[in-house]
C-alpha atoms as an extended CHARMM CRD file, in Angstrom:
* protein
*
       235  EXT
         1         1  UNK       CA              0.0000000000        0.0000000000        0.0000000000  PROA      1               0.0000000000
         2         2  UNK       CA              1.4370000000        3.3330000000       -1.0700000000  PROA      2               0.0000000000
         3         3  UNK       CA              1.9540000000        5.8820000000        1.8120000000  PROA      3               0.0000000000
         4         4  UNK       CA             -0.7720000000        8.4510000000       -0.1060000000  PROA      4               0.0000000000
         5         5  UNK       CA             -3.6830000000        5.0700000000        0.1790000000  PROA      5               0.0000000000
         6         6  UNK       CA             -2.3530000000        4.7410000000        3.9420000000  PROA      6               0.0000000000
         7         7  UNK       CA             -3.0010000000        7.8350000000        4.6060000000  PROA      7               0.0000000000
         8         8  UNK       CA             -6.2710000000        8.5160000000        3.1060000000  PROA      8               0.0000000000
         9         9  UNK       CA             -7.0770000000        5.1210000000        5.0350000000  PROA      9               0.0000000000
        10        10  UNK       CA             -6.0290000000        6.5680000000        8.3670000000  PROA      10              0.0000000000
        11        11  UNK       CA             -8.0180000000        9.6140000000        7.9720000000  PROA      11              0.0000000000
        12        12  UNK       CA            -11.3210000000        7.2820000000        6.7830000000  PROA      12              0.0000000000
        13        13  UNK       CA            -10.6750000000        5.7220000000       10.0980000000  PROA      13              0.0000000000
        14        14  UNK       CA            -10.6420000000        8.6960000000       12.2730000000  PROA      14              0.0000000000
        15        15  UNK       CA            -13.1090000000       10.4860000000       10.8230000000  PROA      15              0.0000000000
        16        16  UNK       CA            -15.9370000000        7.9810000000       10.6860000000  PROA      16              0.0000000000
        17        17  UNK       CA            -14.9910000000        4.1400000000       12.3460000000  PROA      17              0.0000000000
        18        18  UNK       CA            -13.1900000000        5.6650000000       16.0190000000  PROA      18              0.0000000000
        19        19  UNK       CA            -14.3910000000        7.0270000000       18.4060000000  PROA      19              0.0000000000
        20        20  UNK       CA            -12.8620000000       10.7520000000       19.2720000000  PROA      20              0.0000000000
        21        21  UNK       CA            -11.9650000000       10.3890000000       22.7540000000  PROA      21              0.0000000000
        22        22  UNK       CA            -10.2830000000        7.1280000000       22.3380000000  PROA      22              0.0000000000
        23        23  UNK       CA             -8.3600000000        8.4470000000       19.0600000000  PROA      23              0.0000000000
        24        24  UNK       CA             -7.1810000000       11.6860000000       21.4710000000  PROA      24              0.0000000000
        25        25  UNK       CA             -5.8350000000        9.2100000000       23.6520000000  PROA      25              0.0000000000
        26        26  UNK       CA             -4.1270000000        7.3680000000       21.6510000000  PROA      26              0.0000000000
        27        27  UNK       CA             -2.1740000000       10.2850000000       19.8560000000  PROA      27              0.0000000000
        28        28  UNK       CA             -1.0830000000       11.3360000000       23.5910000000  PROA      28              0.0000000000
        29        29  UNK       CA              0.0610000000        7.7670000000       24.4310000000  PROA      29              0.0000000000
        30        30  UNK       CA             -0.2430000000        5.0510000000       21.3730000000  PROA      30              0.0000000000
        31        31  UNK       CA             -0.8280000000        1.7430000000       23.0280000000  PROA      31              0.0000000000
        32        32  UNK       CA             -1.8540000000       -2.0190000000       22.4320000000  PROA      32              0.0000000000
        33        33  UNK       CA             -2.0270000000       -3.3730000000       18.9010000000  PROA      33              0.0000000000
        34        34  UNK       CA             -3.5940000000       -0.3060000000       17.6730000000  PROA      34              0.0000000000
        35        35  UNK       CA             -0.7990000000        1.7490000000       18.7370000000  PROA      35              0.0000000000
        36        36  UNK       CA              1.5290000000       -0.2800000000       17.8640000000  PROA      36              0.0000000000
        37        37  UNK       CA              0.1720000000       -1.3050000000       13.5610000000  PROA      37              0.0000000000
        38        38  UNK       CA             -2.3280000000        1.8860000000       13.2310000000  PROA      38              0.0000000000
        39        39  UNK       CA             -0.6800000000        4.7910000000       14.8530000000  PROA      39              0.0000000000
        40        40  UNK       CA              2.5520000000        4.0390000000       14.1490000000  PROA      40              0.0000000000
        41        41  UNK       CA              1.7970000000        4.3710000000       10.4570000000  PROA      41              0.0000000000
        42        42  UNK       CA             -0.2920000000        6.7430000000       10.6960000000  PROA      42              0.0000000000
        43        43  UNK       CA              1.8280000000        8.9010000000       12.7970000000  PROA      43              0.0000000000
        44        44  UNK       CA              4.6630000000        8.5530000000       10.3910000000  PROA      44              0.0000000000
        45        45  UNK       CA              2.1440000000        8.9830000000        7.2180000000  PROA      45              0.0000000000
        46        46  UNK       CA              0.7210000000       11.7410000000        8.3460000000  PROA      46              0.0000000000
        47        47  UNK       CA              3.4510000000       13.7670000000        9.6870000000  PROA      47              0.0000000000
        48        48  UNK       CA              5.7240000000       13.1240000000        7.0190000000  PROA      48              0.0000000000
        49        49  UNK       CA              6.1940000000       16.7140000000        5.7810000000  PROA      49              0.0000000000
        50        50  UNK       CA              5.8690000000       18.2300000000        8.6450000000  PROA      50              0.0000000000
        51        51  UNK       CA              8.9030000000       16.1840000000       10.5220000000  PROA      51              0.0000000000
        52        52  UNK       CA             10.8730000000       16.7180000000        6.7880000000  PROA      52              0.0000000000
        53        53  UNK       CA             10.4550000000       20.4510000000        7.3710000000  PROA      53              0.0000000000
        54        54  UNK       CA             11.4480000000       19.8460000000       11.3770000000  PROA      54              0.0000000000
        55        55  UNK       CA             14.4880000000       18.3550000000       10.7080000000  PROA      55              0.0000000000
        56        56  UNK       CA             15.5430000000       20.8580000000        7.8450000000  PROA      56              0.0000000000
        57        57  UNK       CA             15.2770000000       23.4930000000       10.5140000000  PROA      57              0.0000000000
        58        58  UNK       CA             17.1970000000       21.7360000000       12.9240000000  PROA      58              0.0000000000
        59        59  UNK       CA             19.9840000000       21.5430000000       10.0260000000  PROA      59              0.0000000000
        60        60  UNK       CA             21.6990000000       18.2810000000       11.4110000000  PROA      60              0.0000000000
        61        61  UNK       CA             25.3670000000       18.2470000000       11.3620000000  PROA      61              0.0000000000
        62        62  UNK       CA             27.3340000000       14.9510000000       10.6520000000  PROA      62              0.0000000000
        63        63  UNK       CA             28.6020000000       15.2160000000       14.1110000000  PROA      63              0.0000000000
        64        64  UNK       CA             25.3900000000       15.8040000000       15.8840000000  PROA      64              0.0000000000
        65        65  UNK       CA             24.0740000000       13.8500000000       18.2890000000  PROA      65              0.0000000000
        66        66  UNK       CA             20.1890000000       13.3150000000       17.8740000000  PROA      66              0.0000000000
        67        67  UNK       CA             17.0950000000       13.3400000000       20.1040000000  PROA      67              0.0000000000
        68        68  UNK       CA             13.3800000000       12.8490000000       18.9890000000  PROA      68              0.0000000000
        69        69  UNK       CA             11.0090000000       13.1710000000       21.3900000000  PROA      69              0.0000000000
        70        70  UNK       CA              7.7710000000       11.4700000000       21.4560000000  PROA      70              0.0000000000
        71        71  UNK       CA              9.4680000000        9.3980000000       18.4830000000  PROA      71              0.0000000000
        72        72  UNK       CA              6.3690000000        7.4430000000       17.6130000000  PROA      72              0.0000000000
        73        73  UNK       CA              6.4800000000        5.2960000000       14.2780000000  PROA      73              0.0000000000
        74        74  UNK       CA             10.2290000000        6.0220000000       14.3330000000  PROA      74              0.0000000000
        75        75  UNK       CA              9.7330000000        8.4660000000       10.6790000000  PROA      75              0.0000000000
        76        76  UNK       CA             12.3670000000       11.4680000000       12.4350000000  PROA      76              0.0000000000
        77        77  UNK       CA             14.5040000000        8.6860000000       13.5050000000  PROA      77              0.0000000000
        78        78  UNK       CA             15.1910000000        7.4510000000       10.5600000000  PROA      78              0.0000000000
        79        79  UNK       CA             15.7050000000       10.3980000000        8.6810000000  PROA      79              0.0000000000
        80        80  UNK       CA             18.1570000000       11.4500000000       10.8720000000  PROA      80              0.0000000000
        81        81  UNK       CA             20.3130000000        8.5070000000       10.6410000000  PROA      81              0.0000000000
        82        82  UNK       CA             20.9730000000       10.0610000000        7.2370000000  PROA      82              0.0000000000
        83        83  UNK       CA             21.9960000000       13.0750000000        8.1580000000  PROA      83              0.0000000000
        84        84  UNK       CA             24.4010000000       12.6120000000       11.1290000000  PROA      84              0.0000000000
        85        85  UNK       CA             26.8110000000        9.9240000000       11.6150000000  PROA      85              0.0000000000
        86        86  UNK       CA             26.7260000000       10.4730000000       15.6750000000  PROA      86              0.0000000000
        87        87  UNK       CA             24.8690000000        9.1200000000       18.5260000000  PROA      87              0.0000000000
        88        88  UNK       CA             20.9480000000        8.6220000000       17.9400000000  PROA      88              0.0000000000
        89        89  UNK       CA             18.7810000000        8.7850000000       20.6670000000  PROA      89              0.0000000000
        90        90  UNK       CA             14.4910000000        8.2450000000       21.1570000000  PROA      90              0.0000000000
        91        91  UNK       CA             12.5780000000        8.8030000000       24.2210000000  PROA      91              0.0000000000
        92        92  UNK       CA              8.2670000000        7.9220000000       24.1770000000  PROA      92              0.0000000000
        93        93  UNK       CA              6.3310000000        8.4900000000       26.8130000000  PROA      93              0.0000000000
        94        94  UNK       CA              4.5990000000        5.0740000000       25.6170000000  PROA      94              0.0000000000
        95        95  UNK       CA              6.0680000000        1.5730000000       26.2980000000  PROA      95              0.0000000000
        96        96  UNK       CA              4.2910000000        0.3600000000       23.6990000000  PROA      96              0.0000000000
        97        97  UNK       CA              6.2870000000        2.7250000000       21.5220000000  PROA      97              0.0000000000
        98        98  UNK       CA              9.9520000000        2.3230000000       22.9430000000  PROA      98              0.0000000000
        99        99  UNK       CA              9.1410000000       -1.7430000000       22.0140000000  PROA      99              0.0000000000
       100       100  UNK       CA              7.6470000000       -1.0910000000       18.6410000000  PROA      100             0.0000000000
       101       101  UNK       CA             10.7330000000        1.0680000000       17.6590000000  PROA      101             0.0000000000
       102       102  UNK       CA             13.5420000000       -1.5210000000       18.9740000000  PROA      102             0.0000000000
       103       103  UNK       CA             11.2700000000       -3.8480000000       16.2730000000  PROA      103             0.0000000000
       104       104  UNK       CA             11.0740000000       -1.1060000000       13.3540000000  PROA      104             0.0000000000
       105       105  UNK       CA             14.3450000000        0.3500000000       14.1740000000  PROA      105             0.0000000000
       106       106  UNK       CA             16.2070000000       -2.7390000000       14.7710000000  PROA      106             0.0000000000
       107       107  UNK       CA             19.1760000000       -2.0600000000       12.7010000000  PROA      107             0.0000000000
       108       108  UNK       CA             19.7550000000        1.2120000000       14.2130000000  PROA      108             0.0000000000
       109       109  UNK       CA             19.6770000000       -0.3650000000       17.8080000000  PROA      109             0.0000000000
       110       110  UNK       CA             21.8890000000       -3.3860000000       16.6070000000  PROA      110             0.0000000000
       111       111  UNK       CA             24.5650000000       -1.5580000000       15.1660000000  PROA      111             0.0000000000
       112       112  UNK       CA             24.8860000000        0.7360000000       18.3960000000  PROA      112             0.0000000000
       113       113  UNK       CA             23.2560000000        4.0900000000       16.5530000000  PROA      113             0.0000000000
       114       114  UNK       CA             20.4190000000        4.2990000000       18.4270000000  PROA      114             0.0000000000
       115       115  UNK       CA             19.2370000000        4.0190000000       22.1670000000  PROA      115             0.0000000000
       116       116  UNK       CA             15.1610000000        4.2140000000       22.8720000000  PROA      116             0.0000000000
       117       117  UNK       CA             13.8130000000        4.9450000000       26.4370000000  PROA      117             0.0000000000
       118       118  UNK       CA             10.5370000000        4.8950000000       28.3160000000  PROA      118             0.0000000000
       119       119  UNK       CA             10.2670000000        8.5590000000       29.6450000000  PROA      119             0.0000000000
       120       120  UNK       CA              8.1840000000       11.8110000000       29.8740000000  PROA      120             0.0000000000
       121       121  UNK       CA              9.3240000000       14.9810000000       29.3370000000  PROA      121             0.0000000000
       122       122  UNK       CA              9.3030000000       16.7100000000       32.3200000000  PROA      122             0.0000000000
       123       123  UNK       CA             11.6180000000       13.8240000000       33.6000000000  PROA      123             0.0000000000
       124       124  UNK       CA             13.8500000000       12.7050000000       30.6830000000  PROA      124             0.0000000000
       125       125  UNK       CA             16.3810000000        9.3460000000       31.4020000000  PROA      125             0.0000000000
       126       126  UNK       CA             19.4920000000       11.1830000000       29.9800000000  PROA      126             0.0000000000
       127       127  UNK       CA             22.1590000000       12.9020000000       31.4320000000  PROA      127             0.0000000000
       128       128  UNK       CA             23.1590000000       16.3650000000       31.3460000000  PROA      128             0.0000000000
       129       129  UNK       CA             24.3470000000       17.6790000000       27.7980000000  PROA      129             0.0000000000
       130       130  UNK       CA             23.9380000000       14.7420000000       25.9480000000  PROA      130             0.0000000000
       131       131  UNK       CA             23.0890000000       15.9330000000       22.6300000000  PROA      131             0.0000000000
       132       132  UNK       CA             23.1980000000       18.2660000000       20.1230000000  PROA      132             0.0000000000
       133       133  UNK       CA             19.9440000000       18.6910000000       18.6870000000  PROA      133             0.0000000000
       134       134  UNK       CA             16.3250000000       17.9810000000       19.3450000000  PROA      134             0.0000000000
       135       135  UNK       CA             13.3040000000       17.0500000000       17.1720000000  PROA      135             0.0000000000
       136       136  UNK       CA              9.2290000000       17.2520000000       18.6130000000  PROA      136             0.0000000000
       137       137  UNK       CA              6.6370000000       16.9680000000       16.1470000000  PROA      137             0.0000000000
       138       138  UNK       CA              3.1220000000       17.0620000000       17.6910000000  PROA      138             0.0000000000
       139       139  UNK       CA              3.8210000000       16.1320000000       20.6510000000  PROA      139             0.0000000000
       140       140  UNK       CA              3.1020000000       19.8860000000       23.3460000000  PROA      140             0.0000000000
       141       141  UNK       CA             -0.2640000000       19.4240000000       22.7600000000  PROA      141             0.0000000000
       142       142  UNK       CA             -0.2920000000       16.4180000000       25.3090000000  PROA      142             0.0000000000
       143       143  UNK       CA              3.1510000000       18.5260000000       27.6340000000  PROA      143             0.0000000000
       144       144  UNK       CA              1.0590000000       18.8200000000       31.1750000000  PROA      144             0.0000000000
       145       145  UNK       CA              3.4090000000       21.1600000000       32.3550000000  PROA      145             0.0000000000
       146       146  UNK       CA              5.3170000000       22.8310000000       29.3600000000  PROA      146             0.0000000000
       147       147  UNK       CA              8.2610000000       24.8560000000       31.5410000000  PROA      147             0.0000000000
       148       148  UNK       CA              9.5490000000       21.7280000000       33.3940000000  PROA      148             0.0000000000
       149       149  UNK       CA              9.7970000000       20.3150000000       29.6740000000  PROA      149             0.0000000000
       150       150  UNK       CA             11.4610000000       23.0450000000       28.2450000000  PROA      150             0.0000000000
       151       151  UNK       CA             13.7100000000       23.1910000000       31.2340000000  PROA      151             0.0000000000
       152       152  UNK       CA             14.6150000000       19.4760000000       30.5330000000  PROA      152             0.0000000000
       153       153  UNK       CA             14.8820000000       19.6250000000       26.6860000000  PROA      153             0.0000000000
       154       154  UNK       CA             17.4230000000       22.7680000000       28.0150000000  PROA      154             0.0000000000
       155       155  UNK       CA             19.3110000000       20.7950000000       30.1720000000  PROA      155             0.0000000000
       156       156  UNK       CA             19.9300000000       17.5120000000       28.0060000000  PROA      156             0.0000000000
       157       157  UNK       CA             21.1650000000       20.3940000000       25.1350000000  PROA      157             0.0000000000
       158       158  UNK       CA             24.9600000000       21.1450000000       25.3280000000  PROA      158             0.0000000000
       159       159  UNK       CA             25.8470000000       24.3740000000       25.0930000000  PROA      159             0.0000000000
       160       160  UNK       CA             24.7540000000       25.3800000000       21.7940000000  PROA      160             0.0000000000
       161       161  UNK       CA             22.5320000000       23.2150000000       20.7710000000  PROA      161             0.0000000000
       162       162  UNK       CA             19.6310000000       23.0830000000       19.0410000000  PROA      162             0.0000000000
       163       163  UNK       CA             15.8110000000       22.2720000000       19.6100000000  PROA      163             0.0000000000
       164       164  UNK       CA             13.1450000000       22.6200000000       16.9170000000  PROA      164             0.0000000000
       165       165  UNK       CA              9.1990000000       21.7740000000       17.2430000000  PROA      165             0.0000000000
       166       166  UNK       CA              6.8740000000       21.1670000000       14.8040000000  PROA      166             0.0000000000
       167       167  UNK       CA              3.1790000000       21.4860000000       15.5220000000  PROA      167             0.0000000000
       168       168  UNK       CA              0.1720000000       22.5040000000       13.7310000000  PROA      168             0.0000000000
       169       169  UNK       CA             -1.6330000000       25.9190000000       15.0870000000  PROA      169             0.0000000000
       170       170  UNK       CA             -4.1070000000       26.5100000000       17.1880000000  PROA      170             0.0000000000
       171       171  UNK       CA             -6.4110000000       28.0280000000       14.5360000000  PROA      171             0.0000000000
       172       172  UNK       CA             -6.2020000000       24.5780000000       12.6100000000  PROA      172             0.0000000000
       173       173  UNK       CA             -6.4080000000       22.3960000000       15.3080000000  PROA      173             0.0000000000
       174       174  UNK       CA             -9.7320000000       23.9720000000       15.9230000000  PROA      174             0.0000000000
       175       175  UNK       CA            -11.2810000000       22.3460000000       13.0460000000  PROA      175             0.0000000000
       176       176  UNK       CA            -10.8430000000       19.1130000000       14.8090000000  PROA      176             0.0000000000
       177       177  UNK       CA            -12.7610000000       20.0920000000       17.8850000000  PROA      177             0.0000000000
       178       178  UNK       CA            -14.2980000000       16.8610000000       17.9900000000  PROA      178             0.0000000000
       179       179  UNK       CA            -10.7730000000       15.5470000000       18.9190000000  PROA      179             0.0000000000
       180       180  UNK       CA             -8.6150000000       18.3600000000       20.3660000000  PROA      180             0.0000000000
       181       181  UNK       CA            -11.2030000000       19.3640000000       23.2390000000  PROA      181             0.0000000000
       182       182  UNK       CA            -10.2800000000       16.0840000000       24.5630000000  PROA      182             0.0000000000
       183       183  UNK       CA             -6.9650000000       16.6040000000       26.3020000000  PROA      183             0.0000000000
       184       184  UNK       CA             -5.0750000000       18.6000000000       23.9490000000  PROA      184             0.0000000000
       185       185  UNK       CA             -3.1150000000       21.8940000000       24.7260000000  PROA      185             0.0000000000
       186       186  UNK       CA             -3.1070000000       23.8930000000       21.7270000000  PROA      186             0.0000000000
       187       187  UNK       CA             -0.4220000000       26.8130000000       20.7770000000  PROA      187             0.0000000000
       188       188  UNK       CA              0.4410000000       30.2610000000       18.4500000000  PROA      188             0.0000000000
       189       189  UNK       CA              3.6350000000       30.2130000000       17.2820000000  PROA      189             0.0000000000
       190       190  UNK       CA              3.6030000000       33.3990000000       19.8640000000  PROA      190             0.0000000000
       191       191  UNK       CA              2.9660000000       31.5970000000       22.3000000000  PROA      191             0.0000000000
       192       192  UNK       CA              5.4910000000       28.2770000000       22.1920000000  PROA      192             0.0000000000
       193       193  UNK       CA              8.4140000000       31.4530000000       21.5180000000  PROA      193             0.0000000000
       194       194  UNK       CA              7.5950000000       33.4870000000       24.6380000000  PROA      194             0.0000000000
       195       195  UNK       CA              7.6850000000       30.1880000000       26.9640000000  PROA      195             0.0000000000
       196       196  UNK       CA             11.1280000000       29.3580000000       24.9960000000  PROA      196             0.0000000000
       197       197  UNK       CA             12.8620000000       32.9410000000       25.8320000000  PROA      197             0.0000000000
       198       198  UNK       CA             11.2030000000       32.2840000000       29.2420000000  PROA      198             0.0000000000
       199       199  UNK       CA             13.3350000000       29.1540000000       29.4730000000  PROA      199             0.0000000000
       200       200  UNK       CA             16.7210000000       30.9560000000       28.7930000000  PROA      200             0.0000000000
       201       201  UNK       CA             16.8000000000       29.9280000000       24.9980000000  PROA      201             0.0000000000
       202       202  UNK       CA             18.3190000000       31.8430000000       22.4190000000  PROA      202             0.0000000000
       203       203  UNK       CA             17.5870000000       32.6660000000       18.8350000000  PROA      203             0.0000000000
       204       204  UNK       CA             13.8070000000       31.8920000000       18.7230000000  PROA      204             0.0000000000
       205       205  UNK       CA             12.6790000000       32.1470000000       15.8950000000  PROA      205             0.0000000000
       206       206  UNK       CA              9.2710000000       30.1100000000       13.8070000000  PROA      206             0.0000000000
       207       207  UNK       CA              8.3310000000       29.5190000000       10.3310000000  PROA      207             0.0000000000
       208       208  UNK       CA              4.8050000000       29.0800000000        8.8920000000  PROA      208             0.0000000000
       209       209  UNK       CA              4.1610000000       26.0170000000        6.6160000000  PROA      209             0.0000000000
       210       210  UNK       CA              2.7950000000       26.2850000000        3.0940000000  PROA      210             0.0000000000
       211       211  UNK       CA              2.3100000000       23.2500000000        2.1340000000  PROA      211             0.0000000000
       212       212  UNK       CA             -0.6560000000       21.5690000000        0.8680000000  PROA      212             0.0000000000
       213       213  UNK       CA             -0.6530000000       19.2330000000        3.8740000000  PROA      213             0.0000000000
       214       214  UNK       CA              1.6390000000       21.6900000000        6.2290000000  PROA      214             0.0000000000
       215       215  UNK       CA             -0.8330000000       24.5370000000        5.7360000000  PROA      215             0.0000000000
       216       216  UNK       CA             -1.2020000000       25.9680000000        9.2920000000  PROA      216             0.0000000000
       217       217  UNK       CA              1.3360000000       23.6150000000       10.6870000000  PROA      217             0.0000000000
       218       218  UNK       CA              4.6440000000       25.9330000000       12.1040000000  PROA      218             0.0000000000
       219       219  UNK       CA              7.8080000000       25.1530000000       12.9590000000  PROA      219             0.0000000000
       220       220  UNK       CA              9.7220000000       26.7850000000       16.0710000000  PROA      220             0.0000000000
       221       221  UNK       CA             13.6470000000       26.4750000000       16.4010000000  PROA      221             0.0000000000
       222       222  UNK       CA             15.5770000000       27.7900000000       19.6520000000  PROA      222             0.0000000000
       223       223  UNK       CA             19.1480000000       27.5960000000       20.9140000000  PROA      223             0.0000000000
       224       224  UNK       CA             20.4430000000       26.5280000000       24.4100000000  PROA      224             0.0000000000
       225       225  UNK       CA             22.3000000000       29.4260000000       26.1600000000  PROA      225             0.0000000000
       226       226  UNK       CA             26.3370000000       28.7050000000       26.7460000000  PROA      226             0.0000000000
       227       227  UNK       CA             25.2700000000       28.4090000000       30.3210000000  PROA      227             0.0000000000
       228       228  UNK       CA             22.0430000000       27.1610000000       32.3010000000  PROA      228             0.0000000000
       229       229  UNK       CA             19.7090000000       28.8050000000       34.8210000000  PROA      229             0.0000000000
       230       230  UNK       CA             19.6380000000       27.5490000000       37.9460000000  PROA      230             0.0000000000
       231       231  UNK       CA             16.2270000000       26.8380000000       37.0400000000  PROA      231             0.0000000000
       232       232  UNK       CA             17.4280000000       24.6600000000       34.4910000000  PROA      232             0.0000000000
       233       233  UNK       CA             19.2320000000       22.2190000000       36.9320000000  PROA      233             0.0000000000
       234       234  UNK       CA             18.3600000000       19.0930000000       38.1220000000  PROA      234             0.0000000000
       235       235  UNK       CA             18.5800000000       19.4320000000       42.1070000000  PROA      235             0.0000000000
């Protein structure tokens, strides 16, 4: 099946045959079998240009070390792997996920690329400055408390690295009312940029998608500061 016919198939799906609240749920936290064959396609499907136009903003270095967050089907993952040669690294907030990608991403793991690691946000398994850039498509919608993530994402960063988010607006995630009023958290490009300088990062900056899928999607890129907030620390 061609990745157009799986997606028209996935939005068949949510628009008519599941129900919204469960379908909210499981784009916060994919889980069981549909999580694991539905979402995980669909995710990477239906994201596909916006995580392309992620990543181009993050402009990965060869020597970059690499962290998706929320890495679902795996899609930013992969496409990484092409553009760095360093140290990849996934963290889901869903079990279900973290096994799925060890099985989709197998060669990655195998050839010691890639680690994956149950974790949320706030609270993220990895040390202190462990990588160079970081990749979050649609994933603050579901961010409970969005400083304590920042402040994380901040302190994983070494000093001058990168973090870029890609999202789609609040004004288009209206139109899907019948699934964002359950649970999701939505965002102006405004908005996401003055919680980012609140943070201590540099360089804020967003771009507004064109595209005939991206259309009202946006893309927000900041910089960790050569030195963190004491904020910013772990105690």
């Amino acid at each position: 099946m061609t990745a157009d016919r799986r997606r028209t198939l996935s939005n068949l799906l949510a628009a008519r045959l599941i129900p919204h609240r469960f379908l909210a749920a499981q784009l916060r936290r994919p889980s069981g079998w549909f999580g694991r064959w539905v979402m995980t396609r669909g995710l990477d499907d239906g994201n596909a240009a916006l995580i392309e136009a992620t990543l181009d903003a993050l402009a990965l270095a060869p020597a970059d070390r690499f962290l998706d967050v929320g890495f679902g089907g795996g899609a930013a993952i992969r496409r990484a792997a092409e553009r760095t040669r360093a140290a990849l690294y996934g963290v889901d907030v869903s079990p279900d996920m973290v096994s799925e990608g060890h099985r989709r991403l197998g060669a990655l793991v195998r050839a010691g690329r890639l680690d994956l690691v149950t974790g949320d946000v706030t609270a993220l398994p990895l040390r202190d400055g462990l990588v160079d850039a970081i990749c979050t498509t649609n994933t603050i919608y579901f961010w409970d408390d969005l400083p304590a993530a920042l402040s994380e994402l901040s302190r994983v960063l070494a000093p001058g690295g990168r973090v870029a988010f890609g999202y789609t607006g609040r004004a288009k995630m209206e139109r899907f009312g019948e699934i964002t009023r359950h649970g999701f958290r939505t965002f102006t490009p405004a908005e996401l940029e003055a919680a980012l300088a609140d943070a201590g990062f540099t360089g804020v900056r967003s771009t507004d998608l064109r595209g005939a899928v991206t259309e009202g999607d946006h893309v927000t890129v900041a910089s960790r500061p050569s030195a963190l907030r004491p904020s910013a620390r772990r105690p």
